[in-house]
PDB file of C-alpha atoms and ligand atoms in Angstrom:
ATOM      1  CA  MET G   1      31.483   8.025 -67.725  1.00 40.00           C
ATOM      2  CA  LEU G   2      31.464   4.449 -66.381  1.00 41.00           C
ATOM      3  CA  MET G   3      29.935   1.750 -68.526  1.00 46.00           C
ATOM      4  CA  ALA G   4      26.703   0.343 -67.133  1.00 47.00           C
ATOM      5  CA  GLY G   5      27.503  -2.227 -64.445  1.00 45.00           C
ATOM      6  CA  ALA G   6      31.239  -1.461 -64.356  1.00 45.00           C
ATOM      7  CA  GLU G   7      31.039   0.178 -60.926  1.00 51.00           C
ATOM      8  CA  ARG G   8      28.942  -2.691 -59.601  1.00 55.00           C
ATOM      9  CA  ALA G   9      31.366  -5.557 -60.130  1.00 54.00           C
ATOM     10  CA  ALA G  10      32.961  -6.691 -56.848  1.00 69.00           C
ATOM     11  CA  PRO G  11      36.482  -8.099 -57.292  1.00 78.00           C
ATOM     12  CA  ASP G  12      36.900 -11.877 -57.571  1.00 88.00           C
ATOM     13  CA  ALA G  13      39.079 -11.844 -54.442  1.00 92.00           C
ATOM     14  CA  LEU G  14      36.010 -11.060 -52.329  1.00 95.00           C
ATOM     15  CA  TYR G  15      34.293 -14.297 -53.387  1.00 96.00           C
ATOM     16  CA  ALA G  16      37.448 -16.290 -52.634  1.00 96.00           C
ATOM     17  CA  VAL G  17      37.406 -14.788 -49.128  1.00 97.00           C
ATOM     18  CA  LEU G  18      33.716 -15.652 -48.763  1.00 98.00           C
ATOM     19  CA  GLU G  19      34.349 -19.260 -49.782  1.00 98.00           C
ATOM     20  CA  GLN G  20      37.160 -19.579 -47.247  1.00 97.00           C
ATOM     21  CA  LEU G  21      34.985 -17.981 -44.549  1.00 98.00           C
ATOM     22  CA  GLY G  22      31.984 -20.193 -45.343  1.00 98.00           C
ATOM     23  CA  GLY G  23      34.028 -23.210 -44.280  1.00 97.00           C
ATOM     24  CA  GLU G  24      35.843 -21.558 -41.385  1.00 97.00           C
ATOM     25  CA  LEU G  25      32.697 -20.189 -39.796  1.00 98.00           C
ATOM     26  CA  TYR G  26      30.946 -23.557 -40.104  1.00 97.00           C
ATOM     27  CA  ILE G  27      33.790 -25.463 -38.435  1.00 96.00           C
ATOM     28  CA  ASP G  28      34.821 -22.882 -35.842  1.00 96.00           C
ATOM     29  CA  SER G  29      31.245 -22.305 -34.671  1.00 96.00           C
ATOM     30  CA  GLN G  30      31.182 -25.942 -33.584  1.00 94.00           C
ATOM     31  CA  LYS G  31      34.521 -25.835 -31.780  1.00 94.00           C
ATOM     32  CA  ASP G  32      34.554 -22.465 -30.083  1.00 95.00           C
ATOM     33  CA  ILE G  33      31.540 -21.694 -27.910  1.00 96.00           C
ATOM     34  CA  PRO G  34      30.740 -17.940 -27.660  1.00 97.00           C
ATOM     35  CA  PRO G  35      32.002 -16.148 -24.517  1.00 97.00           C
ATOM     36  CA  ASP G  36      28.509 -15.096 -23.402  1.00 98.00           C
ATOM     37  CA  VAL G  37      27.323 -18.731 -23.482  1.00 98.00           C
ATOM     38  CA  ARG G  38      30.400 -19.875 -21.535  1.00 98.00           C
ATOM     39  CA  ALA G  39      29.813 -17.151 -18.929  1.00 98.00           C
ATOM     40  CA  ALA G  40      26.138 -18.067 -18.582  1.00 98.00           C
ATOM     41  CA  LEU G  41      26.984 -21.755 -18.107  1.00 98.00           C
ATOM     42  CA  ARG G  42      29.643 -20.904 -15.491  1.00 98.00           C
ATOM     43  CA  ALA G  43      27.224 -18.620 -13.639  1.00 98.00           C
ATOM     44  CA  ALA G  44      24.541 -21.327 -13.692  1.00 98.00           C
ATOM     45  CA  ALA G  45      27.011 -23.925 -12.349  1.00 97.00           C
ATOM     46  CA  GLU G  46      27.835 -21.609  -9.444  1.00 97.00           C
ATOM     47  CA  ARG G  47      24.183 -20.773  -8.777  1.00 96.00           C
ATOM     48  CA  GLU G  48      22.710 -24.267  -8.956  1.00 97.00           C
ATOM     49  CA  THR G  49      21.928 -25.937  -5.648  1.00 95.00           C
ATOM     50  CA  THR G  50      20.771 -29.302  -7.058  1.00 95.00           C
ATOM     51  CA  PRO G  51      23.741 -31.738  -6.967  1.00 96.00           C
ATOM     52  CA  VAL G  52      22.866 -33.537 -10.220  1.00 97.00           C
ATOM     53  CA  ALA G  53      22.408 -30.196 -12.013  1.00 97.00           C
ATOM     54  CA  ARG G  54      25.809 -29.030 -10.752  1.00 97.00           C
ATOM     55  CA  ARG G  55      27.396 -32.242 -12.074  1.00 97.00           C
ATOM     56  CA  VAL G  56      25.723 -31.909 -15.490  1.00 97.00           C
ATOM     57  CA  LEU G  57      26.837 -28.286 -15.822  1.00 98.00           C
ATOM     58  CA  ALA G  58      30.363 -29.212 -14.762  1.00 97.00           C
ATOM     59  CA  THR G  59      30.369 -31.837 -17.538  1.00 96.00           C
ATOM     60  CA  THR G  60      29.247 -29.332 -20.171  1.00 96.00           C
ATOM     61  CA  LEU G  61      31.978 -26.925 -19.078  1.00 97.00           C
ATOM     62  CA  LYS G  62      34.467 -29.790 -19.300  1.00 96.00           C
ATOM     63  CA  ALA G  63      33.286 -30.591 -22.858  1.00 94.00           C
ATOM     64  CA  ILE G  64      34.002 -26.983 -23.831  1.00 96.00           C
ATOM     65  CA  GLU G  65      37.454 -27.168 -22.223  1.00 96.00           C
ATOM     66  CA  VAL G  66      38.306 -30.409 -24.050  1.00 95.00           C
ATOM     67  CA  ALA G  67      37.156 -28.900 -27.354  1.00 93.00           C
ATOM     68  CA  ASP G  68      39.379 -25.858 -26.681  1.00 95.00           C
ATOM     69  CA  ASP G  69      42.425 -27.966 -25.803  1.00 96.00           C
ATOM     70  CA  HIS G  70      42.131 -30.378 -28.717  1.00 94.00           C
ATOM     71  CA  ARG G  71      40.378 -28.162 -31.301  1.00 91.00           C
ATOM     72  CA  MET G  72      37.554 -30.721 -31.393  1.00 91.00           C
ATOM     73  CA  LEU G  73      33.839 -30.329 -32.050  1.00 92.00           C
ATOM     74  CA  VAL G  74      31.897 -29.742 -28.846  1.00 92.00           C
ATOM     75  CA  CYS G  75      29.139 -32.122 -29.997  1.00 91.00           C
ATOM     76  CA  GLN G  76      28.919 -34.674 -32.792  1.00 89.00           C
ATOM     77  CA  ASP G  77      25.880 -33.034 -34.405  1.00 93.00           C
ATOM     78  CA  THR G  78      27.153 -30.762 -37.186  1.00 94.00           C
ATOM     79  CA  GLY G  79      23.649 -29.390 -37.677  1.00 95.00           C
ATOM     80  CA  ILE G  80      21.973 -27.592 -40.538  1.00 97.00           C
ATOM     81  CA  PRO G  81      24.264 -24.791 -41.773  1.00 98.00           C
ATOM     82  CA  ILE G  82      22.354 -21.505 -41.593  1.00 98.00           C
ATOM     83  CA  PHE G  83      23.778 -18.137 -42.647  1.00 98.00           C
ATOM     84  CA  TRP G  84      22.241 -14.883 -41.426  1.00 98.00           C
ATOM     85  CA  ILE G  85      23.618 -12.155 -43.683  1.00 98.00           C
ATOM     86  CA  THR G  86      23.226  -8.395 -43.376  1.00 98.00           C
ATOM     87  CA  ILE G  87      24.354  -6.340 -46.356  1.00 98.00           C
ATOM     88  CA  GLY G  88      25.538  -2.933 -45.208  1.00 98.00           C
ATOM     89  CA  ARG G  89      25.311   0.497 -46.781  1.00 96.00           C
ATOM     90  CA  GLY G  90      27.364   0.890 -49.955  1.00 92.00           C
ATOM     91  CA  VAL G  91      28.338  -2.787 -50.188  1.00 95.00           C
ATOM     92  CA  THR G  92      28.153  -3.976 -53.771  1.00 93.00           C
ATOM     93  CA  ILE G  93      27.776  -7.721 -54.047  1.00 95.00           C
ATOM     94  CA  ASP G  94      26.524 -10.330 -56.503  1.00 95.00           C
ATOM     95  CA  GLY G  95      24.116 -12.100 -54.151  1.00 96.00           C
ATOM     96  CA  ALA G  96      23.945 -15.347 -56.094  1.00 97.00           C
ATOM     97  CA  ARG G  97      27.759 -15.537 -56.232  1.00 97.00           C
ATOM     98  CA  MET G  98      27.996 -14.745 -52.533  1.00 98.00           C
ATOM     99  CA  GLN G  99      25.654 -17.634 -51.654  1.00 98.00           C
ATOM    100  CA  GLU G 100      27.464 -19.984 -54.012  1.00 98.00           C
ATOM    101  CA  ALA G 101      30.857 -19.089 -52.462  1.00 98.00           C
ATOM    102  CA  LEU G 102      29.598 -19.680 -48.913  1.00 98.00           C
ATOM    103  CA  ARG G 103      27.975 -22.963 -49.922  1.00 98.00           C
ATOM    104  CA  ARG G 104      31.220 -24.151 -51.559  1.00 98.00           C
ATOM    105  CA  GLY G 105      33.062 -23.237 -48.363  1.00 98.00           C
ATOM    106  CA  VAL G 106      30.734 -25.390 -46.280  1.00 98.00           C
ATOM    107  CA  GLU G 107      31.083 -28.303 -48.710  1.00 98.00           C
ATOM    108  CA  ARG G 108      34.870 -28.039 -48.814  1.00 97.00           C
ATOM    109  CA  ALA G 109      35.125 -27.854 -45.029  1.00 96.00           C
ATOM    110  CA  THR G 110      32.940 -30.944 -44.699  1.00 96.00           C
ATOM    111  CA  ALA G 111      35.181 -32.907 -47.057  1.00 95.00           C
ATOM    112  CA  THR G 112      38.568 -31.741 -45.815  1.00 94.00           C
ATOM    113  CA  HIS G 113      37.996 -31.530 -42.079  1.00 90.00           C
ATOM    114  CA  PRO G 114      36.296 -34.092 -42.208  1.00 83.00           C
ATOM    115  CA  LEU G 115      32.890 -33.461 -40.650  1.00 89.00           C
ATOM    116  CA  ARG G 116      29.857 -35.708 -40.524  1.00 92.00           C
ATOM    117  CA  SER G 117      27.396 -34.426 -43.116  1.00 95.00           C
ATOM    118  CA  SER G 118      24.013 -34.194 -41.396  1.00 96.00           C
ATOM    119  CA  ILE G 119      22.009 -33.229 -44.495  1.00 98.00           C
ATOM    120  CA  VAL G 120      19.783 -35.689 -46.372  1.00 98.00           C
ATOM    121  CA  SER G 121      16.913 -35.682 -48.848  1.00 98.00           C
ATOM    122  CA  PRO G 122      13.614 -35.695 -46.921  1.00 98.00           C
ATOM    123  CA  LEU G 123      12.233 -38.451 -49.176  1.00 98.00           C
ATOM    124  CA  THR G 124      15.122 -40.739 -50.132  1.00 98.00           C
ATOM    125  CA  ARG G 125      17.323 -39.908 -47.084  1.00 98.00           C
ATOM    126  CA  ARG G 126      20.272 -39.692 -49.517  1.00 98.00           C
ATOM    127  CA  ASN G 127      23.286 -37.925 -47.988  1.00 98.00           C
ATOM    128  CA  ASN G 128      25.715 -36.253 -50.422  1.00 96.00           C
ATOM    129  CA  GLN G 129      28.292 -36.009 -47.602  1.00 96.00           C
ATOM    130  CA  THR G 130      28.616 -32.282 -48.301  1.00 97.00           C
ATOM    131  CA  SER G 131      26.478 -30.709 -45.529  1.00 97.00           C
ATOM    132  CA  SER G 132      24.470 -29.221 -48.386  1.00 98.00           C
ATOM    133  CA  GLY G 133      21.527 -30.165 -50.570  1.00 98.00           C
ATOM    134  CA  VAL G 134      18.382 -28.671 -52.048  1.00 98.00           C
ATOM    135  CA  GLY G 135      17.746 -25.449 -50.098  1.00 98.00           C
ATOM    136  CA  ILE G 136      20.716 -26.060 -47.763  1.00 98.00           C
ATOM    137  CA  PRO G 137      22.692 -24.102 -46.547  1.00 98.00           C
ATOM    138  CA  ILE G 138      19.881 -21.794 -45.535  1.00 98.00           C
ATOM    139  CA  PHE G 139      20.387 -18.078 -46.181  1.00 98.00           C
ATOM    140  CA  HIS G 140      18.545 -15.263 -44.429  1.00 98.00           C
ATOM    141  CA  ILE G 141      19.431 -11.931 -46.030  1.00 98.00           C
ATOM    142  CA  GLU G 142      18.702  -8.460 -44.681  1.00 97.00           C
ATOM    143  CA  PHE G 143      19.949  -4.940 -45.357  1.00 98.00           C
ATOM    144  CA  SER G 144      21.150  -2.266 -42.941  1.00 98.00           C
ATOM    145  CA  SER G 145      22.240   1.345 -43.260  1.00 97.00           C
ATOM    146  CA  ASP G 146      23.989   1.128 -39.854  1.00 97.00           C
ATOM    147  CA  ILE G 147      27.010  -0.819 -41.149  1.00 98.00           C
ATOM    148  CA  ASP G 148      29.290  -0.460 -44.186  1.00 97.00           C
ATOM    149  CA  TYR G 149      30.298  -4.115 -44.499  1.00 97.00           C
ATOM    150  CA  LEU G 150      28.832  -7.573 -44.937  1.00 98.00           C
ATOM    151  CA  ASP G 151      27.841  -9.161 -41.632  1.00 98.00           C
ATOM    152  CA  ILE G 152      27.811 -12.958 -41.896  1.00 98.00           C
ATOM    153  CA  LEU G 153      26.589 -14.961 -38.927  1.00 98.00           C
ATOM    154  CA  MET G 154      26.780 -18.747 -39.123  1.00 98.00           C
ATOM    155  CA  MET G 155      24.588 -20.931 -36.949  1.00 96.00           C
ATOM    156  CA  PRO G 156      24.806 -24.704 -37.321  1.00 96.00           C
ATOM    157  CA  LYS G 157      21.452 -25.865 -35.938  1.00 95.00           C
ATOM    158  CA  GLY G 158      21.559 -29.262 -34.226  1.00 93.00           C
ATOM    159  CA  SER G 159      18.561 -31.543 -34.590  1.00 94.00           C
ATOM    160  CA  GLY G 160      17.883 -32.069 -30.895  1.00 90.00           C
ATOM    161  CA  SER G 161      17.032 -28.432 -30.382  1.00 87.00           C
ATOM    162  CA  GLU G 162      15.619 -27.840 -33.880  1.00 95.00           C
ATOM    163  CA  SER G 163      13.108 -30.660 -33.317  1.00 96.00           C
ATOM    164  CA  MET G 164      11.729 -28.558 -30.505  1.00 95.00           C
ATOM    165  CA  SER G 165      10.186 -25.912 -32.771  1.00 97.00           C
ATOM    166  CA  PHE G 166       6.574 -24.918 -32.295  1.00 98.00           C
ATOM    167  CA  LEU G 167       4.094 -22.484 -33.827  1.00 98.00           C
ATOM    168  CA  LYS G 168       0.598 -21.563 -32.751  1.00 98.00           C
ATOM    169  CA  MET G 169      -1.736 -19.051 -34.334  1.00 98.00           C
ATOM    170  CA  LEU G 170      -3.369 -17.785 -31.147  1.00 98.00           C
ATOM    171  CA  LEU G 171      -6.335 -15.447 -31.105  1.00 98.00           C
ATOM    172  CA  PRO G 172      -6.008 -11.809 -30.037  1.00 98.00           C
ATOM    173  CA  ALA G 173      -8.322 -12.670 -27.108  1.00 98.00           C
ATOM    174  CA  ASP G 174      -5.657 -15.111 -25.838  1.00 98.00           C
ATOM    175  CA  GLY G 175      -3.484 -12.061 -25.162  1.00 98.00           C
ATOM    176  CA  VAL G 176      -0.070 -12.092 -23.495  1.00 98.00           C
ATOM    177  CA  ALA G 177      -1.300 -14.736 -21.060  1.00 98.00           C
ATOM    178  CA  GLY G 178      -1.866 -17.066 -24.023  1.00 98.00           C
ATOM    179  CA  ILE G 179       1.666 -16.381 -25.288  1.00 98.00           C
ATOM    180  CA  LYS G 180       3.182 -17.186 -21.897  1.00 98.00           C
ATOM    181  CA  LYS G 181       1.124 -20.376 -21.532  1.00 98.00           C
ATOM    182  CA  PHE G 182       2.150 -21.578 -24.995  1.00 98.00           C
ATOM    183  CA  VAL G 183       5.866 -21.010 -24.337  1.00 98.00           C
ATOM    184  CA  LEU G 184       5.675 -22.824 -21.005  1.00 98.00           C
ATOM    185  CA  ASP G 185       3.696 -25.716 -22.509  1.00 98.00           C
ATOM    186  CA  CYS G 186       6.411 -26.082 -25.194  1.00 98.00           C
ATOM    187  CA  VAL G 187       9.198 -26.108 -22.604  1.00 98.00           C
ATOM    188  CA  VAL G 188       7.442 -28.717 -20.459  1.00 98.00           C
ATOM    189  CA  ASP G 189       6.657 -30.827 -23.531  1.00 97.00           C
ATOM    190  CA  ALA G 190      10.276 -30.628 -24.740  1.00 97.00           C
ATOM    191  CA  ALA G 191      11.694 -31.485 -21.296  1.00 97.00           C
ATOM    192  CA  GLY G 192      15.275 -32.798 -21.708  1.00 97.00           C
ATOM    193  CA  ARG G 193      15.136 -33.361 -25.482  1.00 96.00           C
ATOM    194  CA  PRO G 194      16.694 -30.057 -26.643  1.00 96.00           C
ATOM    195  CA  CYS G 195      19.745 -30.612 -24.370  1.00 96.00           C
ATOM    196  CA  PRO G 196      18.997 -27.928 -21.747  1.00 97.00           C
ATOM    197  CA  PRO G 197      19.931 -25.468 -20.440  1.00 98.00           C
ATOM    198  CA  THR G 198      18.625 -23.903 -23.611  1.00 98.00           C
ATOM    199  CA  ILE G 199      18.454 -20.474 -25.137  1.00 98.00           C
ATOM    200  CA  ILE G 200      14.753 -20.173 -25.922  1.00 98.00           C
ATOM    201  CA  GLY G 201      13.819 -18.057 -28.916  1.00 98.00           C
ATOM    202  CA  VAL G 202      10.264 -16.742 -29.032  1.00 98.00           C
ATOM    203  CA  GLY G 203       8.728 -14.995 -32.017  1.00 98.00           C
ATOM    204  CA  ILE G 204       5.554 -12.974 -31.628  1.00 98.00           C
ATOM    205  CA  GLY G 205       3.494 -11.385 -34.376  1.00 98.00           C
ATOM    206  CA  GLY G 206       4.060 -11.274 -38.128  1.00 98.00           C
ATOM    207  CA  SER G 207       2.711 -14.035 -40.369  1.00 98.00           C
ATOM    208  CA  SER G 208       3.275 -17.726 -39.589  1.00 98.00           C
ATOM    209  CA  ASP G 209       6.595 -17.915 -41.480  1.00 98.00           C
ATOM    210  CA  VAL G 210       7.913 -14.610 -40.152  1.00 98.00           C
ATOM    211  CA  CYS G 211       6.950 -15.582 -36.594  1.00 98.00           C
ATOM    212  CA  MET G 212       8.962 -18.825 -36.828  1.00 98.00           C
ATOM    213  CA  THR G 213      11.950 -16.993 -38.320  1.00 98.00           C
ATOM    214  CA  LEU G 214      11.833 -14.421 -35.508  1.00 98.00           C
ATOM    215  CA  ALA G 215      11.904 -17.225 -32.944  1.00 98.00           C
ATOM    216  CA  LYS G 216      15.037 -18.697 -34.502  1.00 98.00           C
ATOM    217  CA  LYS G 217      16.671 -15.306 -34.931  1.00 97.00           C
ATOM    218  CA  ALA G 218      16.019 -14.613 -31.239  1.00 98.00           C
ATOM    219  CA  THR G 219      18.224 -17.570 -30.247  1.00 97.00           C
ATOM    220  CA  LEU G 220      21.182 -15.832 -31.935  1.00 96.00           C
ATOM    221  CA  ARG G 221      21.273 -12.870 -29.590  1.00 97.00           C
ATOM    222  CA  PRO G 222      24.058 -12.918 -26.996  1.00 97.00           C
ATOM    223  CA  VAL G 223      22.935 -14.458 -23.712  1.00 97.00           C
ATOM    224  CA  GLY G 224      22.257 -11.632 -21.272  1.00 88.00           C
ATOM    225  CA  SER G 225      21.002  -9.207 -23.924  1.00 97.00           C
ATOM    226  CA  HIS G 226      17.451  -7.893 -23.898  1.00 98.00           C
ATOM    227  CA  ASN G 227      15.066  -6.728 -26.565  1.00 98.00           C
ATOM    228  CA  ALA G 228      15.277  -2.934 -27.005  1.00 98.00           C
ATOM    229  CA  ASP G 229      11.507  -2.640 -26.459  1.00 98.00           C
ATOM    230  CA  ALA G 230      10.884  -2.409 -22.689  1.00 98.00           C
ATOM    231  CA  GLU G 231       7.616  -4.367 -22.800  1.00 98.00           C
ATOM    232  CA  VAL G 232       9.173  -7.175 -24.819  1.00 98.00           C
ATOM    233  CA  ALA G 233      12.182  -7.188 -22.467  1.00 98.00           C
ATOM    234  CA  ALA G 234       9.830  -7.511 -19.480  1.00 98.00           C
ATOM    235  CA  LEU G 235       8.188 -10.502 -21.181  1.00 98.00           C
ATOM    236  CA  GLU G 236      11.645 -12.096 -21.617  1.00 98.00           C
ATOM    237  CA  THR G 237      12.373 -11.719 -17.898  1.00 98.00           C
ATOM    238  CA  ALA G 238       8.968 -13.086 -16.856  1.00 98.00           C
ATOM    239  CA  LEU G 239       9.299 -16.068 -19.191  1.00 98.00           C
ATOM    240  CA  LEU G 240      12.826 -16.926 -18.005  1.00 98.00           C
ATOM    241  CA  THR G 241      11.656 -16.969 -14.381  1.00 98.00           C
ATOM    242  CA  ALA G 242       8.672 -19.159 -15.281  1.00 98.00           C
ATOM    243  CA  VAL G 243      10.756 -21.543 -17.431  1.00 98.00           C
ATOM    244  CA  ASN G 244      13.373 -22.000 -14.712  1.00 98.00           C
ATOM    245  CA  GLY G 245      10.573 -22.589 -12.231  1.00 98.00           C
ATOM    246  CA  THR G 246       9.570 -25.782 -14.059  1.00 98.00           C
ATOM    247  CA  GLY G 247      12.436 -27.697 -12.424  1.00 98.00           C
ATOM    248  CA  ILE G 248      13.325 -29.510 -15.677  1.00 98.00           C
ATOM    249  CA  GLY G 249      16.961 -28.500 -15.222  1.00 98.00           C
ATOM    250  CA  PRO G 250      20.148 -29.288 -17.160  1.00 98.00           C
ATOM    251  CA  MET G 251      19.619 -32.222 -19.562  1.00 97.00           C
ATOM    252  CA  GLY G 252      16.154 -32.646 -18.049  1.00 98.00           C
ATOM    253  CA  LEU G 253      17.556 -34.256 -14.908  1.00 98.00           C
ATOM    254  CA  GLY G 254      16.168 -31.639 -12.528  1.00 98.00           C
ATOM    255  CA  GLY G 255      17.436 -28.304 -11.306  1.00 98.00           C
ATOM    256  CA  GLU G 256      16.932 -24.584 -11.454  1.00 97.00           C
ATOM    257  CA  THR G 257      18.555 -23.963 -14.851  1.00 98.00           C
ATOM    258  CA  THR G 258      16.240 -25.103 -17.643  1.00 98.00           C
ATOM    259  CA  ALA G 259      17.165 -22.116 -19.792  1.00 98.00           C
ATOM    260  CA  LEU G 260      20.097 -19.717 -19.860  1.00 98.00           C
ATOM    261  CA  ALA G 261      17.928 -17.091 -21.507  1.00 98.00           C
ATOM    262  CA  VAL G 262      14.583 -16.408 -23.146  1.00 98.00           C
ATOM    263  CA  HIS G 263      14.849 -14.009 -26.071  1.00 98.00           C
ATOM    264  CA  VAL G 264      11.749 -12.569 -27.712  1.00 98.00           C
ATOM    265  CA  GLU G 265      11.629 -10.876 -31.126  1.00 98.00           C
ATOM    266  CA  GLN G 266       8.499  -9.218 -32.469  1.00 98.00           C
ATOM    267  CA  ALA G 267       6.837  -8.018 -35.650  1.00 98.00           C
ATOM    268  CA  TRP G 268       3.483  -6.318 -35.834  1.00 98.00           C
ATOM    269  CA  THR G 269       0.675  -8.540 -37.068  1.00 98.00           C
ATOM    270  CA  HIS G 270      -2.879  -8.662 -38.441  1.00 98.00           C
ATOM    271  CA  ILE G 271      -5.723  -7.363 -36.228  1.00 98.00           C
ATOM    272  CA  THR G 272      -7.236 -10.862 -36.051  1.00 98.00           C
ATOM    273  CA  LEU G 273      -3.966 -12.730 -35.402  1.00 98.00           C
ATOM    274  CA  ASN G 274      -1.753 -13.406 -32.376  1.00 98.00           C
ATOM    275  CA  PRO G 275       0.998 -15.740 -33.671  1.00 98.00           C
ATOM    276  CA  VAL G 276       3.620 -17.148 -31.322  1.00 98.00           C
ATOM    277  CA  ALA G 277       6.557 -19.409 -32.199  1.00 98.00           C
ATOM    278  CA  VAL G 278       9.196 -21.132 -30.095  1.00 98.00           C
ATOM    279  CA  ASN G 279      12.609 -22.317 -31.265  1.00 98.00           C
ATOM    280  CA  MET G 280      15.105 -23.772 -28.841  1.00 97.00           C
ATOM    281  CA  GLN G 281      18.891 -23.680 -28.989  1.00 97.00           C
ATOM    282  CA  CYS G 282      20.781 -26.260 -26.986  1.00 96.00           C
ATOM    283  CA  TRP G 283      23.381 -25.388 -24.354  1.00 96.00           C
ATOM    284  CA  ARG G 284      26.245 -25.108 -26.848  1.00 94.00           C
ATOM    285  CA  GLY G 285      24.616 -21.943 -28.336  1.00 96.00           C
ATOM    286  CA  GLU G 286      26.931 -22.085 -31.309  1.00 95.00           C
ATOM    287  CA  ARG G 287      27.391 -19.136 -33.617  1.00 97.00           C
ATOM    288  CA  ARG G 288      30.318 -17.442 -35.379  1.00 97.00           C
ATOM    289  CA  ARG G 289      30.409 -14.142 -37.198  1.00 98.00           C
ATOM    290  CA  ALA G 290      32.539 -12.428 -39.829  1.00 98.00           C
ATOM    291  CA  SER G 291      32.468  -8.761 -40.789  1.00 98.00           C
ATOM    292  CA  VAL G 292      33.640  -8.617 -44.397  1.00 97.00           C
ATOM    293  CA  TYR G 293      34.574  -5.387 -46.183  1.00 95.00           C
ATOM    294  CA  PRO G 294      34.209  -4.952 -49.957  1.00 90.00           C
ATOM    295  CA  ASP G 295      38.019  -5.043 -50.402  1.00 90.00           C
ATOM    296  CA  GLY G 296      38.164  -8.508 -48.796  1.00 91.00           C
ATOM    297  CA  ARG G 297      39.392  -7.483 -45.327  1.00 95.00           C
ATOM    298  CA  TYR G 298      37.495  -9.180 -42.547  1.00 97.00           C
ATOM    299  CA  THR G 299      37.292  -9.627 -38.787  1.00 98.00           C
ATOM    300  CA  ILE G 300      35.963 -12.629 -36.901  1.00 97.00           C
ATOM    301  CA  GLY G 301      33.751 -12.542 -33.848  1.00 97.00           C
ATOM    302  CA  TYR G 302      30.578 -13.967 -32.393  1.00 96.00           C
TER     303      TYR G 302
HETATM  304  S1  SF4 O   1      20.821 -30.596 -29.285  1.00 51.65           S
HETATM  305 FE1  SF4 O   1      22.837 -29.609 -29.271  1.00 51.65          FE
HETATM  306  S2  SF4 O   1      24.030 -30.560 -27.629  1.00 51.65           S
HETATM  307 FE2  SF4 O   1      22.217 -31.851 -28.048  1.00 51.65          FE
HETATM  308  S3  SF4 O   1      22.982 -33.402 -29.487  1.00 51.65           S
HETATM  309 FE3  SF4 O   1      22.099 -31.731 -30.733  1.00 51.65          FE
HETATM  310  S4  SF4 O   1      23.798 -30.289 -31.153  1.00 51.65           S
HETATM  311 FE4  SF4 O   1      24.461 -31.688 -29.511  1.00 51.65          FE
END
């Protein structure tokens, strides 16, 4: 018979891998733009008829090319490091140790790369030059019986797009029309500040905190994907058409491509509530993913 806890201990090697990956994912997400984002930018550049919009999109594609050629960051903003972690079926992990390993990886990468640390105390504005601090990196942790590994998705969230985060507790009587109006009002208000063309994440339902988290999570979906719920997917399509009809365009300089995508994620809510949240992701749409198995093997993707 096994002693209590003996079968639960994951080998030390796994945490060493997690520390290494914490740094790699943070750096590589800022150098290597996901293929779906590249494809969407290329398609927009070909589609655009406004000369200034075509020039802006050509410049963004050039920035990606330069980053590829020289292994440079695509933008100077290293963002807030955010990990979205899904723990699969049968994966045994010490959660506190996992978070600590990933945080150390981010800190080490910041020191050795070197990267600009974008993280400060909200009161003193002190910067430890580690890209970490109280409550940072941010960890979102979920569980899934569909996978048998640890899915780690890193998103460094730049301030230009993160500043454009909005929440409104609408009334049920405001309906879907109220949701659409709120999203459009946010986009018009944000104009060029989130570095469009953006990926617009919309959360609907839940409580206030869940709604905001859904909006951010929605920005992580590959561009071109749709919500599995047909009604939510139809809302995504309607919103994208409306957003691109505003004429704000790339970098807010005019054009037909204000957003590359609108992604909506939902949770059911209280009978008297109709929460809606908007979180914008700038054109670089950075994210990087690792699938890590309990024995330390891993694969890298987006
Ligand atoms: S919003 Fe994005 S592209 Fe704009 S400065 Fe920030 S990280 Fe860079």
